[in-house]
Short mmCIF file of the C-alpha atoms (twelve columns), coordinates in Angstrom:
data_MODEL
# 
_entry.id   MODEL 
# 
loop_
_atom_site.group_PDB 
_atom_site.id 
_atom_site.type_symbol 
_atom_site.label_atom_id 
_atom_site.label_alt_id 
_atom_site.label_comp_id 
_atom_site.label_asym_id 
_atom_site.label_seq_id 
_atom_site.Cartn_x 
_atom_site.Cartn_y 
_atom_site.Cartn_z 
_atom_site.pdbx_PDB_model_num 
ATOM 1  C CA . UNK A 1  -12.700 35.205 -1.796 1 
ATOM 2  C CA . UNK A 2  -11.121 38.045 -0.407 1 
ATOM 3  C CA . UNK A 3  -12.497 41.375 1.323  1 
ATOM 4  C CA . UNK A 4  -10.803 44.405 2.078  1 
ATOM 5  C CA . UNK A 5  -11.690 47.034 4.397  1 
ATOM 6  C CA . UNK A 6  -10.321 49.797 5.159  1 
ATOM 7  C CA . UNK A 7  -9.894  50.272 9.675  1 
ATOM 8  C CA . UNK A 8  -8.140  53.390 11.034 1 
ATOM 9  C CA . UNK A 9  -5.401  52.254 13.327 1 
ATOM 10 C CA . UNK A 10 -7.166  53.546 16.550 1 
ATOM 11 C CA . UNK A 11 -10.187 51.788 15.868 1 
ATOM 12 C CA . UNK A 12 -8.059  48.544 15.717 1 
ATOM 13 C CA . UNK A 13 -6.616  49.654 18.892 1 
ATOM 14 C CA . UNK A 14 -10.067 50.029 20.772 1 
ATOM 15 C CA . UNK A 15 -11.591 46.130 19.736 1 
ATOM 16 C CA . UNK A 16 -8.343  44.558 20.296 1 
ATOM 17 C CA . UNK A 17 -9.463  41.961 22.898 1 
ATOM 18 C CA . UNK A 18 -7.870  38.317 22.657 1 
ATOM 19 C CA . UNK A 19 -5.920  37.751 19.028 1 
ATOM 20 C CA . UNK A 20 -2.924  39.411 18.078 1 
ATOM 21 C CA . UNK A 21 -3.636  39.936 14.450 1 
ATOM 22 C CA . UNK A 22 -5.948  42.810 14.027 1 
ATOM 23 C CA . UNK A 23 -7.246  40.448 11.038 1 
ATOM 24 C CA . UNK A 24 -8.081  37.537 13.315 1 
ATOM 25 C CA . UNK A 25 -9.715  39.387 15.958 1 
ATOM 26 C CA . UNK A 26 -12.289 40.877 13.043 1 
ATOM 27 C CA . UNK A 27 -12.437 37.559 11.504 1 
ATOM 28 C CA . UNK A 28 -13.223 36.496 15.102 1 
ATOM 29 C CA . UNK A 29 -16.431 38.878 15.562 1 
ATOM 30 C CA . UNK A 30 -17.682 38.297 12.232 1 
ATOM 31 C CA . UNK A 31 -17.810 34.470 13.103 1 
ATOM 32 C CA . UNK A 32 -19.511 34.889 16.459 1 
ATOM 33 C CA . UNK A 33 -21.999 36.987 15.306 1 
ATOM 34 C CA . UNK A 34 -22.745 34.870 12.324 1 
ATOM 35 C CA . UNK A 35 -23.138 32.358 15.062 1 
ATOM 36 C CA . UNK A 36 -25.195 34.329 17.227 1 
ATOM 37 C CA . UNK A 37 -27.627 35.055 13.767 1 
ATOM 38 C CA . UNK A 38 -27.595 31.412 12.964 1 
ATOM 39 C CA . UNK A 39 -26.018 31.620 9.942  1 
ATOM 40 C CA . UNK A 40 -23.676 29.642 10.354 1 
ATOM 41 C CA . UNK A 41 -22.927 26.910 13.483 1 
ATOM 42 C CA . UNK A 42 -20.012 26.679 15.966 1 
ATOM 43 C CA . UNK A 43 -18.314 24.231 13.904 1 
ATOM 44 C CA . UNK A 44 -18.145 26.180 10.749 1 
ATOM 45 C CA . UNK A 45 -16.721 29.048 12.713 1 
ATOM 46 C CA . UNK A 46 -13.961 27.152 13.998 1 
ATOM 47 C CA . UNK A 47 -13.283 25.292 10.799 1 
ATOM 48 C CA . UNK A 48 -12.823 29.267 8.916  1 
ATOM 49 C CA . UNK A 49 -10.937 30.058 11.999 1 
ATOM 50 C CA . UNK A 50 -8.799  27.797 12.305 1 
ATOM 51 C CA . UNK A 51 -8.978  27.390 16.049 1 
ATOM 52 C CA . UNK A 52 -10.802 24.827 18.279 1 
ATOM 53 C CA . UNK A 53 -14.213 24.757 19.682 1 
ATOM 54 C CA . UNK A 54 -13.257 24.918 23.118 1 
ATOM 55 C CA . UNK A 55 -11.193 27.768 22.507 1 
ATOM 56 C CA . UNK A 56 -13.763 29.828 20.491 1 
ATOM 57 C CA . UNK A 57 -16.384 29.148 23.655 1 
ATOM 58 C CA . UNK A 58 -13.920 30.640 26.129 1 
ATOM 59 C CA . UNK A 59 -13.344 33.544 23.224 1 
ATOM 60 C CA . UNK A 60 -17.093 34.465 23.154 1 
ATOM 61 C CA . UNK A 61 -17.283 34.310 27.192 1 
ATOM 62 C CA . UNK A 62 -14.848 36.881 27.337 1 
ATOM 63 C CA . UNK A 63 -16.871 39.476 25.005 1 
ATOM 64 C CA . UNK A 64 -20.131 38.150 27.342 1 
ATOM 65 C CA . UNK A 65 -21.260 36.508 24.964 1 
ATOM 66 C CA . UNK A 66 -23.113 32.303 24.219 1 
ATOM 67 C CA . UNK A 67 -23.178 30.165 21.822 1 
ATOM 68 C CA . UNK A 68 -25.889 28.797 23.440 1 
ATOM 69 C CA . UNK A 69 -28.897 31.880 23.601 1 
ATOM 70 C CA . UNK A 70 -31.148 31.825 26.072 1 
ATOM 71 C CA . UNK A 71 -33.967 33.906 25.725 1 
ATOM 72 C CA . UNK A 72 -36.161 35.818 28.479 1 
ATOM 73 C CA . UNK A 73 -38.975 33.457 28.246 1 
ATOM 74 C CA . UNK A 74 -37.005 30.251 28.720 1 
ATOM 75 C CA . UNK A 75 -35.499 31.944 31.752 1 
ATOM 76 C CA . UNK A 76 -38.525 32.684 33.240 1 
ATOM 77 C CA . UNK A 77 -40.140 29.005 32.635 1 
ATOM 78 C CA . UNK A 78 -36.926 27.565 34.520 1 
ATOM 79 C CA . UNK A 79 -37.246 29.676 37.460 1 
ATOM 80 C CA . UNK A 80 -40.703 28.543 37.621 1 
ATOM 81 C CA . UNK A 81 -39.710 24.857 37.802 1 
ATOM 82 C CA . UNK A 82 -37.039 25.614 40.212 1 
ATOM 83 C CA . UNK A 83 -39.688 27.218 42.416 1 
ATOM 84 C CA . UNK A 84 -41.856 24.256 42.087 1 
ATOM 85 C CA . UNK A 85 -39.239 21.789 42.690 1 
ATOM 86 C CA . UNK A 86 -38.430 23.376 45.836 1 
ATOM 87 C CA . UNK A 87 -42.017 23.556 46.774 1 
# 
């Protein structure tokens, strides 16, 4: 299947981050955030990408992002059992 949308050029020019192709850096945010919903896992987005897994993880660092969420609560419960290790 194929989908076409329609980008004005200066657009393109203001997400242009780490791919080349205009097409692969979209195809690129749809997969992380698809990630990031969990529909869909790290290994299916590299699959449809066509790139490797270690190179999609250093692609998501650089837009700040994790394949790996952490909410605030599980933050919070590991600072407590640094604290209490330390204690």
């Amino acid at each position: 299947m194929q989908v076409i949308i329609d980008v004005p050029d200066s657009f393109l020019k203001e997400i242009s981050f780490g791919f080349l192709k205009p097409e692969r850096e979209i195809k690129f945010i749809l997969a992380v955030k698809l990630v990031e919903a969990g529909r869909i896992s790290t290994g299916r987005a590299v699959e449809w990408l066509g790139i490797s897994k270690p190179r999609f993880l250093q692609e998501m660092g650089r837009y700040g992002l994790s394949a790996f969420p952490i909410d605030d609560e599980t933050i919070e419960k590991d600072i407590i059992n640094v604290k209490e290790s330390i204690s």
